[in-house]
mmCIF file of C-alpha atoms in Angstrom:
data_model
loop_
_atom_site.group_PDB
_atom_site.id
_atom_site.type_symbol
_atom_site.label_atom_id
_atom_site.label_comp_id
_atom_site.label_asym_id
_atom_site.label_seq_id
_atom_site.Cartn_x
_atom_site.Cartn_y
_atom_site.Cartn_z
ATOM 1 C CA UNK A 23 -56.742 92.645 14.319
ATOM 2 C CA UNK A 24 -55.665 89.009 14.068
ATOM 3 C CA UNK A 25 -52.879 87.731 16.316
ATOM 4 C CA UNK A 26 -51.236 85.741 13.517
ATOM 5 C CA UNK A 27 -51.100 85.348 9.749
ATOM 6 C CA UNK A 28 -52.717 82.042 8.821
ATOM 7 C CA UNK A 29 -51.068 80.547 5.758
ATOM 8 C CA UNK A 30 -52.639 77.076 5.841
ATOM 9 C CA UNK A 31 -54.412 74.799 8.283
ATOM 10 C CA UNK A 32 -51.095 73.804 9.834
ATOM 11 C CA UNK A 33 -48.930 76.938 9.382
ATOM 12 C CA UNK A 34 -49.507 80.287 11.033
ATOM 13 C CA UNK A 35 -47.029 83.092 11.738
ATOM 14 C CA UNK A 36 -47.485 85.050 14.972
ATOM 15 C CA UNK A 37 -47.397 88.825 14.470
ATOM 16 C CA UNK A 38 -44.682 89.164 17.089
ATOM 17 C CA UNK A 39 -42.232 87.628 14.553
ATOM 18 C CA UNK A 40 -42.916 90.572 12.263
ATOM 19 C CA UNK A 41 -41.686 94.111 12.951
ATOM 20 C CA UNK A 42 -43.196 97.144 11.262
ATOM 21 C CA UNK A 43 -41.697 100.613 11.306
ATOM 22 C CA UNK A 44 -42.934 103.765 9.615
ATOM 23 C CA UNK A 45 -40.797 105.914 7.368
ATOM 24 C CA UNK A 46 -41.377 108.963 5.214
ATOM 25 C CA UNK A 47 -42.885 108.097 1.847
ATOM 26 C CA UNK A 48 -40.797 108.779 -1.255
ATOM 27 C CA UNK A 49 -42.074 110.646 -4.256
ATOM 28 C CA UNK A 50 -44.569 113.461 -4.809
ATOM 29 C CA UNK A 51 -47.299 114.361 -2.336
ATOM 30 C CA UNK A 52 -46.685 117.880 -1.108
ATOM 31 C CA UNK A 53 -46.426 118.753 2.547
ATOM 32 C CA UNK A 54 -48.028 115.443 3.629
ATOM 33 C CA UNK A 55 -44.934 113.568 2.449
ATOM 34 C CA UNK A 56 -42.537 115.977 4.153
ATOM 35 C CA UNK A 57 -44.255 115.969 7.545
ATOM 36 C CA UNK A 58 -45.708 112.490 8.096
ATOM 37 C CA UNK A 59 -44.150 109.047 8.227
ATOM 38 C CA UNK A 60 -46.853 107.054 6.430
ATOM 39 C CA UNK A 61 -44.869 104.440 4.521
ATOM 40 C CA UNK A 62 -44.658 101.074 6.281
ATOM 41 C CA UNK A 63 -41.470 99.017 6.289
ATOM 42 C CA UNK A 64 -42.109 95.407 7.268
ATOM 43 C CA UNK A 65 -39.282 93.090 8.403
ATOM 44 C CA UNK A 66 -39.685 89.351 8.804
ATOM 45 C CA UNK A 67 -36.759 87.177 9.857
ATOM 46 C CA UNK A 68 -37.356 84.310 7.477
ATOM 47 C CA UNK A 69 -34.317 82.194 8.349
ATOM 48 C CA UNK A 70 -34.901 82.340 12.107
ATOM 49 C CA UNK A 71 -38.655 81.814 12.020
ATOM 50 C CA UNK A 72 -39.704 78.691 13.934
ATOM 51 C CA UNK A 73 -43.170 78.819 12.333
ATOM 52 C CA UNK A 74 -42.072 77.767 8.843
ATOM 53 C CA UNK A 75 -40.782 74.362 7.732
ATOM 54 C CA UNK A 76 -37.384 74.307 6.031
ATOM 55 C CA UNK A 77 -38.650 73.587 2.441
ATOM 56 C CA UNK A 78 -41.099 76.525 2.654
ATOM 57 C CA UNK A 79 -38.297 78.720 3.959
ATOM 58 C CA UNK A 80 -36.043 77.861 1.010
ATOM 59 C CA UNK A 81 -38.800 78.491 -1.551
ATOM 60 C CA UNK A 82 -39.737 81.793 0.113
ATOM 61 C CA UNK A 83 -36.079 82.905 0.061
ATOM 62 C CA UNK A 84 -35.977 82.194 -3.678
ATOM 63 C CA UNK A 85 -39.269 84.021 -4.286
ATOM 64 C CA UNK A 86 -38.246 87.034 -2.184
ATOM 65 C CA UNK A 87 -35.293 87.812 -4.460
ATOM 66 C CA UNK A 88 -33.880 91.262 -3.775
ATOM 67 C CA UNK A 89 -36.261 91.780 -0.836
ATOM 68 C CA UNK A 90 -34.196 89.250 1.150
ATOM 69 C CA UNK A 91 -31.268 90.698 3.095
ATOM 70 C CA UNK A 92 -27.958 88.921 3.658
ATOM 71 C CA UNK A 93 -29.048 88.275 7.257
ATOM 72 C CA UNK A 94 -32.088 86.332 5.995
ATOM 73 C CA UNK A 95 -34.752 88.980 6.617
ATOM 74 C CA UNK A 96 -37.522 89.808 4.165
ATOM 75 C CA UNK A 97 -38.002 93.600 3.904
ATOM 76 C CA UNK A 98 -41.180 94.908 2.296
ATOM 77 C CA UNK A 99 -41.777 98.649 1.916
ATOM 78 C CA UNK A 100 -45.342 99.818 1.278
ATOM 79 C CA UNK A 101 -46.096 103.426 0.347
ATOM 80 C CA UNK A 102 -49.021 103.157 -2.057
ATOM 81 C CA UNK A 103 -51.516 104.714 0.325
ATOM 82 C CA UNK A 104 -51.691 107.938 2.344
ATOM 83 C CA UNK A 105 -52.268 106.389 5.768
ATOM 84 C CA UNK A 106 -50.113 104.214 7.976
ATOM 85 C CA UNK A 107 -52.869 101.643 8.537
ATOM 86 C CA UNK A 108 -53.490 101.068 4.823
ATOM 87 C CA UNK A 109 -49.740 100.819 4.100
ATOM 88 C CA UNK A 110 -49.325 98.397 7.028
ATOM 89 C CA UNK A 111 -52.149 96.194 5.729
ATOM 90 C CA UNK A 112 -50.666 96.353 2.209
ATOM 91 C CA UNK A 113 -47.256 95.202 3.452
ATOM 92 C CA UNK A 114 -48.791 92.355 5.478
ATOM 93 C CA UNK A 115 -50.879 91.276 2.462
ATOM 94 C CA UNK A 116 -47.787 91.206 0.240
ATOM 95 C CA UNK A 117 -45.867 89.126 2.787
ATOM 96 C CA UNK A 118 -48.818 86.738 3.121
ATOM 97 C CA UNK A 119 -49.060 86.380 -0.656
ATOM 98 C CA UNK A 120 -45.337 85.638 -0.948
ATOM 99 C CA UNK A 121 -45.406 83.010 1.826
ATOM 100 C CA UNK A 122 -48.595 81.349 0.488
ATOM 101 C CA UNK A 123 -46.938 81.029 -2.893
ATOM 102 C CA UNK A 124 -43.953 79.387 -1.178
ATOM 103 C CA UNK A 125 -46.150 76.749 0.455
ATOM 104 C CA UNK A 126 -46.533 74.736 -2.722
ATOM 105 C CA UNK A 127 -43.547 73.270 -4.538
ATOM 106 C CA UNK A 128 -43.296 74.211 -8.234
ATOM 107 C CA UNK A 129 -44.618 71.695 -10.724
ATOM 108 C CA UNK A 130 -41.640 69.851 -12.245
ATOM 109 C CA UNK A 131 -41.060 70.451 -15.930
ATOM 110 C CA UNK A 132 -41.328 67.416 -18.159
ATOM 111 C CA UNK A 133 -39.205 67.400 -21.280
ATOM 112 C CA UNK A 134 -41.290 66.981 -24.422
ATOM 113 C CA UNK A 135 -40.489 66.537 -28.106
ATOM 114 C CA UNK A 136 -42.143 68.300 -31.037
ATOM 115 C CA UNK A 137 -44.617 66.177 -32.989
ATOM 116 C CA UNK A 138 -43.854 64.965 -36.486
ATOM 117 C CA UNK A 139 -46.662 67.123 -37.871
ATOM 118 C CA UNK A 140 -45.294 70.282 -36.215
ATOM 119 C CA UNK A 141 -41.814 69.544 -37.616
ATOM 120 C CA UNK A 142 -43.289 69.182 -41.098
ATOM 121 C CA UNK A 143 -45.279 72.414 -40.767
ATOM 122 C CA UNK A 144 -42.149 74.241 -39.642
ATOM 123 C CA UNK A 145 -40.081 72.963 -42.572
ATOM 124 C CA UNK A 146 -42.867 73.770 -45.076
ATOM 125 C CA UNK A 147 -43.167 77.321 -43.799
ATOM 126 C CA UNK A 148 -39.360 77.772 -43.984
ATOM 127 C CA UNK A 149 -39.406 76.504 -47.588
ATOM 128 C CA UNK A 150 -42.253 78.900 -48.426
ATOM 129 C CA UNK A 151 -40.387 81.865 -46.923
ATOM 130 C CA UNK A 152 -37.249 80.879 -48.868
ATOM 131 C CA UNK A 153 -39.212 80.764 -52.155
ATOM 132 C CA UNK A 154 -40.728 84.184 -51.460
ATOM 133 C CA UNK A 155 -37.307 85.699 -50.808
ATOM 134 C CA UNK A 156 -35.836 84.046 -53.869
ATOM 135 C CA UNK A 157 -38.603 85.528 -56.034
ATOM 136 C CA UNK A 158 -37.952 88.989 -54.581
ATOM 137 C CA UNK A 159 -34.285 88.925 -55.506
ATOM 138 C CA UNK A 160 -34.932 87.748 -59.075
ATOM 139 C CA UNK A 161 -33.716 89.794 -62.025
ATOM 140 C CA UNK A 162 -36.276 91.863 -63.922
ATOM 141 C CA UNK A 163 -37.620 90.307 -67.143
ATOM 142 C CA UNK A 164 -36.393 91.369 -70.597
ATOM 143 C CA UNK A 165 -39.852 92.100 -72.049
#
């Protein structure tokens, strides 16, 4: 078992910053669900973590969404598997994925304008649709 989660060559999070507790899994599963606490609940104090730079912390908070508590902790619950170990690994993988995504700033959007040809195509298709509808509403001939 590694001692830390390596996000990049310069950023690693020690596992002692992460707490994992086990709770009973929700949903169907028979007696196994009622007796055993196999679901893993991971807690990572994002705002107090000395391992992450401030810009990464802000992006991770935005990406975490509803998984971020008001105290600044990320809470991830994993109950896909039937064993504690697999659920623990699943929760750690999901946290790692979220933090790796937060490492890179989003690409800025550049405003673009539609080309002249695309404007013409749009107007021609609108005119064609208008003609079609006009023909549909025409009065029947007096043959």
